[in-house]
Structures are given as C-alpha cells and as structure tokens.
mmCIF file of C-alpha atoms in Angstrom:
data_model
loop_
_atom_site.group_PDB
_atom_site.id
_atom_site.type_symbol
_atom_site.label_atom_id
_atom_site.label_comp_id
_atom_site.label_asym_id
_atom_site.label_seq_id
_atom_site.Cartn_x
_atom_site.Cartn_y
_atom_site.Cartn_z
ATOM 1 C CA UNK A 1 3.543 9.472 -16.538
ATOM 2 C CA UNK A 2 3.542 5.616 -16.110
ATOM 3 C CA UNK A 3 1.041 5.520 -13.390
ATOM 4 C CA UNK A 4 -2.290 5.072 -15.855
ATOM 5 C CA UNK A 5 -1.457 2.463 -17.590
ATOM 6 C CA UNK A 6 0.325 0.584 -14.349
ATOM 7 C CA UNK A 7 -3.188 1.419 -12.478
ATOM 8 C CA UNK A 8 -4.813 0.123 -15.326
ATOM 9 C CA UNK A 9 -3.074 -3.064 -15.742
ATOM 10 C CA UNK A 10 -3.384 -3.828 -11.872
ATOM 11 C CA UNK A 11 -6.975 -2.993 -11.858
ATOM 12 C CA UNK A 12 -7.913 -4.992 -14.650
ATOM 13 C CA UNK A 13 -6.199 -8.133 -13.465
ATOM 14 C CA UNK A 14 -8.587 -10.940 -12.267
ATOM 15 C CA UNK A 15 -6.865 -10.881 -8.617
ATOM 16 C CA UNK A 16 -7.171 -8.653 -6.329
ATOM 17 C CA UNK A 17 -4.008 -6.482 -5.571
ATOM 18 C CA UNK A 18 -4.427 -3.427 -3.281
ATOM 19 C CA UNK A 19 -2.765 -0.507 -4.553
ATOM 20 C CA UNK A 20 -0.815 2.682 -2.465
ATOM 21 C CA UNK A 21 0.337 4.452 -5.573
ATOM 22 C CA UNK A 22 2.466 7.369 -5.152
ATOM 23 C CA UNK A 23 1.793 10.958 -5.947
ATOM 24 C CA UNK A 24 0.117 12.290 -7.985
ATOM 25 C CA UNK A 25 -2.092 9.568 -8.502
ATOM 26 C CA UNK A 26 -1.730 10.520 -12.481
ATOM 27 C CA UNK A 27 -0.359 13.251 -14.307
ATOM 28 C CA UNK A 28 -3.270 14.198 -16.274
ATOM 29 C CA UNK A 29 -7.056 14.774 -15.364
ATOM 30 C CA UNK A 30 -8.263 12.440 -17.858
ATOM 31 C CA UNK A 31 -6.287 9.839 -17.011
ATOM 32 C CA UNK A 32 -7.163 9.778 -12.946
ATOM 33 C CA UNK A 33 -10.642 9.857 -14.271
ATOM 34 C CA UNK A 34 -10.090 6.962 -16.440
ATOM 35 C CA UNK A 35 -8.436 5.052 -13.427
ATOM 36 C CA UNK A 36 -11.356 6.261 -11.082
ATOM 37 C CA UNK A 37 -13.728 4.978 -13.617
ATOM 38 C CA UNK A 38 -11.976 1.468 -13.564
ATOM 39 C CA UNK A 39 -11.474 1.650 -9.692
ATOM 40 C CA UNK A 40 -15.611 1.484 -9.465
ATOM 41 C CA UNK A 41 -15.958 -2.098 -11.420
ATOM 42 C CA UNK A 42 -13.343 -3.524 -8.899
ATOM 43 C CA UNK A 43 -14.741 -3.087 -5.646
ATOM 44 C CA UNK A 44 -12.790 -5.849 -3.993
ATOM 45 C CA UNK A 45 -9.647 -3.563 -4.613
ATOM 46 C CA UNK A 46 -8.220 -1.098 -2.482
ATOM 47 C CA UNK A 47 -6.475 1.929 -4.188
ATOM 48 C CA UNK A 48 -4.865 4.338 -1.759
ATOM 49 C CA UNK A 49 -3.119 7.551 -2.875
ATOM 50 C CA UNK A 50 0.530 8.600 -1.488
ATOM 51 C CA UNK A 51 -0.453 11.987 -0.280
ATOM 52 C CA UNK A 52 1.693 11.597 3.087
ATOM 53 C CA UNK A 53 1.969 15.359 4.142
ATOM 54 C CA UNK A 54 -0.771 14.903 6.236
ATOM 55 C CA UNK A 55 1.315 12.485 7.998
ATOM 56 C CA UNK A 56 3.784 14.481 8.949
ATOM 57 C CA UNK A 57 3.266 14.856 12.841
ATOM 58 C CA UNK A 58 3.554 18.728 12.595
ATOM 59 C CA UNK A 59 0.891 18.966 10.023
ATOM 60 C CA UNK A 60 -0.944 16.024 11.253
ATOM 61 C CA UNK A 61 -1.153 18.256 14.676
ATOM 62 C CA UNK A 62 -2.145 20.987 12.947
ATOM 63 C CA UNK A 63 -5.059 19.016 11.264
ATOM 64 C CA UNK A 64 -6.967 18.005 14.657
ATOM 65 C CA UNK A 65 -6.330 21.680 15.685
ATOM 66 C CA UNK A 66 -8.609 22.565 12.786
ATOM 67 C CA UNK A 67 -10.792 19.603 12.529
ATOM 68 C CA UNK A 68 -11.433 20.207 16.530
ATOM 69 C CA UNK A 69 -12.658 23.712 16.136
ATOM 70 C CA UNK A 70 -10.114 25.492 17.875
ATOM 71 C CA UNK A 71 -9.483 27.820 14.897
ATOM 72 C CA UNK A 72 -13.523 28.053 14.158
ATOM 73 C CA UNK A 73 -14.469 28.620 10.464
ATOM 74 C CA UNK A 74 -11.382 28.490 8.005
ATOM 75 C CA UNK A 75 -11.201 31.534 5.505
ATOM 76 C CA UNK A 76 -7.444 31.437 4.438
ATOM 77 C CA UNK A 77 -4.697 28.516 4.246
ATOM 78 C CA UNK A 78 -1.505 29.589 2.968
ATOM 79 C CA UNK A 79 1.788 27.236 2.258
ATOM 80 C CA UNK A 80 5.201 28.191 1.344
ATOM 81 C CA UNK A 81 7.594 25.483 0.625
ATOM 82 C CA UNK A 82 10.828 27.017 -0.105
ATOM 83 C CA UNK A 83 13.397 24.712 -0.779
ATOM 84 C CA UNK A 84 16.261 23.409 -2.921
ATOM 85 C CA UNK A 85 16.009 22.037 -6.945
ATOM 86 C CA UNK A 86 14.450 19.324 -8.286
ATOM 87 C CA UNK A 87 16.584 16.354 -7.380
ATOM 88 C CA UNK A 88 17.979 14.364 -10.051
ATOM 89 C CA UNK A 89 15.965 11.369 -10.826
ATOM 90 C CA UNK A 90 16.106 8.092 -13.407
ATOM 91 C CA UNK A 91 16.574 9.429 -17.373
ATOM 92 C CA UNK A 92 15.713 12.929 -15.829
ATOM 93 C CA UNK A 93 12.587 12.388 -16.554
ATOM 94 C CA UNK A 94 11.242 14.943 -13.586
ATOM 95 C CA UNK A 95 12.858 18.015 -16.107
ATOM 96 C CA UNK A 96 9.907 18.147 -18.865
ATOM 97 C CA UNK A 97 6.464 19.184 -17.915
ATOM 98 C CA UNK A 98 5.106 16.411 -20.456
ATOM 99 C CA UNK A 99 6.668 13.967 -18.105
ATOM 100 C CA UNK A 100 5.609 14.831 -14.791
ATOM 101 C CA UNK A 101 2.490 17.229 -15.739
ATOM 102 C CA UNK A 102 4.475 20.297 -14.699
ATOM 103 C CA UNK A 103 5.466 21.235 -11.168
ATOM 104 C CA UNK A 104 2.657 22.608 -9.383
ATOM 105 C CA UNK A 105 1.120 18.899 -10.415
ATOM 106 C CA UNK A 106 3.875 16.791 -9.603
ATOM 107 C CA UNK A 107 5.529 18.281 -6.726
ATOM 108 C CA UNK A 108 2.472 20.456 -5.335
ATOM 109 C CA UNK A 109 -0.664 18.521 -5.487
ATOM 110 C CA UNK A 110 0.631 17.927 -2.044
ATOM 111 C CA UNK A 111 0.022 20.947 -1.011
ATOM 112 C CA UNK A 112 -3.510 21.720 -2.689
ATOM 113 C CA UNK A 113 -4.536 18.424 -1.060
ATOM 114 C CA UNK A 114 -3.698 19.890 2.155
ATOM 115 C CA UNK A 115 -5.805 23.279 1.361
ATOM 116 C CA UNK A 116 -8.976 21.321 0.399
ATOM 117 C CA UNK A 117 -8.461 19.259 3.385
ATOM 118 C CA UNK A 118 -7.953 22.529 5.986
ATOM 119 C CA UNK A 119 -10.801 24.428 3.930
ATOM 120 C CA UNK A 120 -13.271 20.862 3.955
ATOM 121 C CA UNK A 121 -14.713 22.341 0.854
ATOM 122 C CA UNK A 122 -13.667 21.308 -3.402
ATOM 123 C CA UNK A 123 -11.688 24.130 -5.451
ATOM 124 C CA UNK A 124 -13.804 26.551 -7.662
ATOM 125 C CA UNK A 125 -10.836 28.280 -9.691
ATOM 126 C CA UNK A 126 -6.912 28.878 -9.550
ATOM 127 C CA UNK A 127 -4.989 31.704 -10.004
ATOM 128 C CA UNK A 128 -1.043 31.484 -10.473
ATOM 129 C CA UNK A 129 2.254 32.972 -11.562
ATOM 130 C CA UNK A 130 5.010 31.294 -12.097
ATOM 131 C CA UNK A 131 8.594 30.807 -14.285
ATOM 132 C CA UNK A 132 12.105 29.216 -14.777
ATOM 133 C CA UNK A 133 13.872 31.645 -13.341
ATOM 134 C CA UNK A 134 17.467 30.113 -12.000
ATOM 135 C CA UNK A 135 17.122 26.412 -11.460
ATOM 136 C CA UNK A 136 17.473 23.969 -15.150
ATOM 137 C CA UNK A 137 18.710 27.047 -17.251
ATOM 138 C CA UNK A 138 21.907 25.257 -18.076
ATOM 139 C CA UNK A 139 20.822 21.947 -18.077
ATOM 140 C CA UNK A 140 20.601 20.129 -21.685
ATOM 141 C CA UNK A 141 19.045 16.775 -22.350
ATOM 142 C CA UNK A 142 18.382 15.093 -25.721
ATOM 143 C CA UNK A 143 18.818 18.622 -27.087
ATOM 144 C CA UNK A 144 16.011 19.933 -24.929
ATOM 145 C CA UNK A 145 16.280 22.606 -22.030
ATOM 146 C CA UNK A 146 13.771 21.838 -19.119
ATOM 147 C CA UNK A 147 10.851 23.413 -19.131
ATOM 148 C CA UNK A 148 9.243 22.801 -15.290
ATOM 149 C CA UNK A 149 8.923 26.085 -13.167
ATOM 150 C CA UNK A 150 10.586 26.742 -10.338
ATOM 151 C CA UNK A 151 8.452 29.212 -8.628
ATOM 152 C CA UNK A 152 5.382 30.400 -8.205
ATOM 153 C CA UNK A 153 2.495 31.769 -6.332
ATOM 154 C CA UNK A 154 -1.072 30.610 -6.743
ATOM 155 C CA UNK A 155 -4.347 30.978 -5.093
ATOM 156 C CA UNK A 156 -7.165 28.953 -4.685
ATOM 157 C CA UNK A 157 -10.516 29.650 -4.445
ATOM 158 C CA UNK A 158 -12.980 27.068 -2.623
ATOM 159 C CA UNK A 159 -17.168 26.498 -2.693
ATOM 160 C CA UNK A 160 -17.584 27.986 1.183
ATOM 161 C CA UNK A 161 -15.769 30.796 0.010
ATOM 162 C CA UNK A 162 -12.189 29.811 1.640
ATOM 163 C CA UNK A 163 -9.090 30.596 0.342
ATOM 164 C CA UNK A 164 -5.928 28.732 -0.476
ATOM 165 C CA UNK A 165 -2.593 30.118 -1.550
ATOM 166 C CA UNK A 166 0.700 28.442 -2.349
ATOM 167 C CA UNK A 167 4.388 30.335 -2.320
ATOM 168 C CA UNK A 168 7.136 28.144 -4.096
ATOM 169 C CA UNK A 169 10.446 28.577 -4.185
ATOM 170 C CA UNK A 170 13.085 25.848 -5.241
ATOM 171 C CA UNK A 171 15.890 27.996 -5.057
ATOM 172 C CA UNK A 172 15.698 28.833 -1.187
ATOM 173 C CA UNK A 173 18.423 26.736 0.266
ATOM 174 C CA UNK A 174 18.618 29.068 2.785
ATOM 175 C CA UNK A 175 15.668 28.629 4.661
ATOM 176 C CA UNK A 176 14.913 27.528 8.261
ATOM 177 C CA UNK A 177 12.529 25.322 7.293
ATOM 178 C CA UNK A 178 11.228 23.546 3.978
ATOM 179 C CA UNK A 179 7.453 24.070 4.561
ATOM 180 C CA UNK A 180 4.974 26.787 6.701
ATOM 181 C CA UNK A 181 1.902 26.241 6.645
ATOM 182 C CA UNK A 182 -0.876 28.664 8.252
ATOM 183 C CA UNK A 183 -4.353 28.329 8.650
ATOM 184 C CA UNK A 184 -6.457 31.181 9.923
ATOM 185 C CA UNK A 185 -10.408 30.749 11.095
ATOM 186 C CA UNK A 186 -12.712 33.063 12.222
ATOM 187 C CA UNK A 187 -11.480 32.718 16.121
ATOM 188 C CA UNK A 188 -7.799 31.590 15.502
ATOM 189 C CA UNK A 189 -4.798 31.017 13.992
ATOM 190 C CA UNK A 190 -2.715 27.421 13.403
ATOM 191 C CA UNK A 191 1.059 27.559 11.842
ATOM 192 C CA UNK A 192 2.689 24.394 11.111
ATOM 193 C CA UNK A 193 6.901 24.073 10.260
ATOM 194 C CA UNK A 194 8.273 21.398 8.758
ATOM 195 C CA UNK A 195 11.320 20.099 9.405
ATOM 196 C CA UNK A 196 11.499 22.472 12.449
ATOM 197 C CA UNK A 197 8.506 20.076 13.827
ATOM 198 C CA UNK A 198 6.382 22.773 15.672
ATOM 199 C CA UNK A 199 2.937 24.474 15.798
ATOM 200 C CA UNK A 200 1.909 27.387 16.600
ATOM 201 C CA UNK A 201 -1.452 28.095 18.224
ATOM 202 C CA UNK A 202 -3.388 31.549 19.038
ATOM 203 C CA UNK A 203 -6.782 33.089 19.104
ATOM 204 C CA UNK A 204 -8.111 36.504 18.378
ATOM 205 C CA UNK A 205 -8.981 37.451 21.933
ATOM 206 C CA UNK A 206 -6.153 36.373 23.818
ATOM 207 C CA UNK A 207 -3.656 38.229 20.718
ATOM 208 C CA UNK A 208 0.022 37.404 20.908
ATOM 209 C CA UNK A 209 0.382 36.955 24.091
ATOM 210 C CA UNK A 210 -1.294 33.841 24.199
ATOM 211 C CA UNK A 211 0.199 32.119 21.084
ATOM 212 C CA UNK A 212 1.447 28.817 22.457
ATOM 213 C CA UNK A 213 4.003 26.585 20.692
ATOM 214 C CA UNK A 214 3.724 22.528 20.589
ATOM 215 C CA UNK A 215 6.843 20.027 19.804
ATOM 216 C CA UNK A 216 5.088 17.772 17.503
ATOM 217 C CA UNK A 217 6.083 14.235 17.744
ATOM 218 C CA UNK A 218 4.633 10.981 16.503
ATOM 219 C CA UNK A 219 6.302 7.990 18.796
ATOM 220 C CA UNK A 220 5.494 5.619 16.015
ATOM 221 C CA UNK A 221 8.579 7.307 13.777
ATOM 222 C CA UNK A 222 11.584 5.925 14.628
ATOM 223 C CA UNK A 223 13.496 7.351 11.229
ATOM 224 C CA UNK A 224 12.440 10.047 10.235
ATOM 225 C CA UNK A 225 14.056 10.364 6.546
ATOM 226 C CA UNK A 226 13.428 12.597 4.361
ATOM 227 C CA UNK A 227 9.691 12.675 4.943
ATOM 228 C CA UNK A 228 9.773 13.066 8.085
ATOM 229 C CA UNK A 229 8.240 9.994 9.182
ATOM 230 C CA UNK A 230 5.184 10.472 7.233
ATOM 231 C CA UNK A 231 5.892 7.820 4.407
ATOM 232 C CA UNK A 232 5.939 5.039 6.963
ATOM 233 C CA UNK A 233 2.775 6.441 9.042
ATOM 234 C CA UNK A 234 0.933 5.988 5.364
ATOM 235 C CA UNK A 235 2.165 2.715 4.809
ATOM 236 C CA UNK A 236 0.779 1.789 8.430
ATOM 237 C CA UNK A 237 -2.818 3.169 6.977
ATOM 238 C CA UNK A 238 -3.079 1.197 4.144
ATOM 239 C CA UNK A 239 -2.190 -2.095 5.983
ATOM 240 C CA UNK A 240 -5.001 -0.457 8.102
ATOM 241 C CA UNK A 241 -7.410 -0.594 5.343
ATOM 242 C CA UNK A 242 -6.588 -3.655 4.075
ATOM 243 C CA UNK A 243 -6.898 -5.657 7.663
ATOM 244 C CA UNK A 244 -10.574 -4.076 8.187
ATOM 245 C CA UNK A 245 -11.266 -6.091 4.206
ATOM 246 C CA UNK A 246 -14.185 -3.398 3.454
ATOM 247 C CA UNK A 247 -14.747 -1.561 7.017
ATOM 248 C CA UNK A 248 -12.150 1.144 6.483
ATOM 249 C CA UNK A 249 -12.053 3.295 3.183
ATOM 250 C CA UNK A 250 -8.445 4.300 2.314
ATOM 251 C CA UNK A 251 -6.726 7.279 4.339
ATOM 252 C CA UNK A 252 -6.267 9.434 0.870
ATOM 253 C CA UNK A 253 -8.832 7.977 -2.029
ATOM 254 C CA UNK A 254 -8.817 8.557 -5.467
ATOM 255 C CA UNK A 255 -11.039 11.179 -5.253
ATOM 256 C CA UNK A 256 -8.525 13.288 -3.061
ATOM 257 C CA UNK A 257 -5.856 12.076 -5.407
ATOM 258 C CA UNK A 258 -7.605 13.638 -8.645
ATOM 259 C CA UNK A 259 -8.616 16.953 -7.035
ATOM 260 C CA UNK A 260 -5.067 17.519 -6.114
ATOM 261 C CA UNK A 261 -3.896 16.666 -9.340
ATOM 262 C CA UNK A 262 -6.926 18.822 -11.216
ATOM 263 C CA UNK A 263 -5.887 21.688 -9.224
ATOM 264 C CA UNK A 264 -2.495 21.457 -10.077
ATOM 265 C CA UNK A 265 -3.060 21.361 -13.714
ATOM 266 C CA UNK A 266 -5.404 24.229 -13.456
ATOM 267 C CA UNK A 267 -2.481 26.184 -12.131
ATOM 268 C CA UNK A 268 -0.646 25.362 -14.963
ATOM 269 C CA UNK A 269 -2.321 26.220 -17.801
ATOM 270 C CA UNK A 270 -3.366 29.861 -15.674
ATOM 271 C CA UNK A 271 0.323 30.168 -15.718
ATOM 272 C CA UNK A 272 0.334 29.666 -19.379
ATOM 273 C CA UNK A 273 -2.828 31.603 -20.005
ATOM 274 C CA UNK A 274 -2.509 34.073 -17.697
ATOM 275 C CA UNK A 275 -5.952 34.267 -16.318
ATOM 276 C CA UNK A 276 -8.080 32.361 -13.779
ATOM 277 C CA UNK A 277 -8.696 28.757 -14.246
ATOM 278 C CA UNK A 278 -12.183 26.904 -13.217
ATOM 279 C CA UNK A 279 -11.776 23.962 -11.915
ATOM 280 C CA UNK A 280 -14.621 23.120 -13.876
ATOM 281 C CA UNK A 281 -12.910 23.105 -17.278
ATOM 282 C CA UNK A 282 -10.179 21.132 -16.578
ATOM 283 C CA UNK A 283 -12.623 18.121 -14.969
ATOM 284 C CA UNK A 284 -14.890 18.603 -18.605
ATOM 285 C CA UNK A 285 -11.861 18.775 -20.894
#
C-alpha cells in the first residue's frame, strides 16, 4: 500500500532514478494508473515491475516452449500453487485486504501475469471463489481478525478466447511442489513444477508415450533462495535495460504490472459479489 506514493515521489523528482519496484506494482487499479500516467511525462526513467516467476528456469523453459510453437495455439493455462500461510511480515500488515489489496492481488498477480503472458492476449472477465477457511482464524491484531483468503479458484477469460484458471491453496504443506503450471495448445501440452525444477513436454499425436521430461537449469543461479533464482535473473534484466539507456524496454513494464494487478482485483470483488467480473469495470472505476 506504500508503493503509489513512493512511485510518485521517485517519479516526480528532477533526477532520474530507475525504478524495479516489487509486486504488485500497486495495490489498487487507480493508483497503477495514476503511476502509469506519471511514468509517461518522465521518459528518461526506467520503471520495471518485480514479476520474477517468469524467471524461474522451469517456467522460463516452459515460456520458449510456448513462445516457439511447440504447443501451437494456447486454449487453457491452469496454475495451482498450493502452499503454506502467509508468512509473517513487518506490523502484519500482509493480514488485512485494505493493506495488501487482498490475496489474489498481492500474492497472485503473479500468476495472472503468467496466464496473459502464455495466452499473448489481455483478460476479458474473472470468475472466482474463494474464503478464510483455516489459516488467520485465531489470529487477533488491533482488535481485528484478518480478513485475506486463503483459497480459491478463479478463471480467466482472455480476447482470443483462451482460458486461464488459478487453484490456491495456502494450507497445503504437504505438497510435492509449491507451483504446477500447465499449458495446453491445439497440438500439445507444457507442465512446469516449481521447486521440483522440471517440464514436461507432449503432443497429441505421439500421446503419452512420447511425453518427455527436461531438468531445467539456469547456470547463471548460483543460490537459489527462496525464489528459486528468479529474483537475481530480474535484477540482471533491469541492469540490462538500464546499460542499453533507451534501446531495451524493461523485461516486465507497467503495463504488465497493472493488468496483473486489475485482474487480481477483479477476482476479488467476484468473490465478494459472486458473479463474473469484466475487466472492463475495474480499469473505468
């Protein structure tokens, strides 16, 4: 909730101070548009968005997979991230939805970044269902009781008439690994685990027989860390962009930052509503 007016104050300064800012790039629509908007009368700054899943080598594998064809036209990406709770974090501040924007903002615009990317087409309208059910219950702070979800499922519909779906679970200790991701064209199928570090690759003619499996590495990582590598790969980007002064556009820009967040905050209030979300009204709102 402090990233607007920290974006704002670095943009409006005279000098020119390039920006990664972590995600999401703001917990509101409104207020990435109001950065955006300030972004465009600074030209001589960079502003690059900490969306590093794509970094991670597994899904980073999986990404030239699709981007090379090999899966033909994408119809259906689906992510489950089961996991463990919310960490603790400064003032518990990542407990209230008026903090963070609510957890399929905060914690999954990651993964509706990584939809729109597979898909290479912009959301239409969300669908979701979600709840406390177990994690927070007993927690008390300042009087208050969290209120963030800590599961869900949502779907996402795209302009080329892709799909999307997310399955969260932060009570799923128990899990082989923290993310799946699949991604299924018209000719094939690409699966991505994370922290397992594989892929899996197939094709409709050859069936499952000819599924083969890939150790995906990155020999840049040298620590992997909780991110698998992925937060130091992004910080290698930027430094990218900033070397090239003007030739290279940011890795992630803040257009990919507020689509994440706008989809994340359209699952939200379908979760409160209970009905389909365009995409469209939370941009205009």
């Amino acid at each position: 909730m402090t990233h607007c007016e920290i974006l704002m104050d670095i943009i409006g300064y005279p000098k020119p101070h390039h920006v990664l800012v972590e995600k999401p790039l703001c917990t509101t629509v409104q207020d990435c548009q109001k950065v955006i908007e300030a972004a465009k009368q600074r030209p001589d700054i960079l502003v690059q968005v900490g969306l590093e899943y794509r970094y991670m080598p597994p899904v980073a594998k999986l990404i030239d997979i699709v981007k090379n064809g090999t899966l033909g036209q994408v119809r259906m990406v689906a992510i489950r991230e089961h996991r463990f709770p919310f960490l603790v974090k400064v003032n518990n501040w990542n407990r209230f939805n008026c903090n963070s924007g609510g957890t399929l903002v905060e914690k999954c615009c990651h993964f509706f970044d990584l939809m729109r990317l597979f898909a290479d087409a912009n959301p239409v309208r969300v669908m979701a269902s979600g709840a406390i059910d177990v994690n927070h219950k007993d927690e008390v702070y300042d009087g208050k009781v969290p209120d963030i979800i800590d599961n869900a499922y949502v779907i996402v519909e795209f302009d080329n008439g892709s799909r999307g779906m997310l399955d969260l679970c932060m009570f799923a200790e128990g899990s082989r690994n923290e993310q799946e991701i699949s991604v299924v064209g018209d000719i094939g199928k690409g699966e991505a685990f994370v922290p397992e570090s594989i892929v899996k690759v197939g094709n409709r003619a050859e069936g499952r027989d000819g599924v083969v499996t890939i150790k995906a590495e990155d020999e840049r990582i040298k620590y992997q860390g909780l991110h698998h590598g992925s937060s130091y790969l992004e910080h290698l980007y930027f430094l990218s962009a900033i070397l090239s002064e003007g030739a290279s556009n940011p890795s992630i820009n803040l257009n990919d930052g507020l689509l994440s967040v706008a989809i994340g905050v359209a699952g939200q209030l379908s979760v409160e509503k209970g009905r389909f979300v365009t995409i469209e009204e939370v941009l205009s709102s």
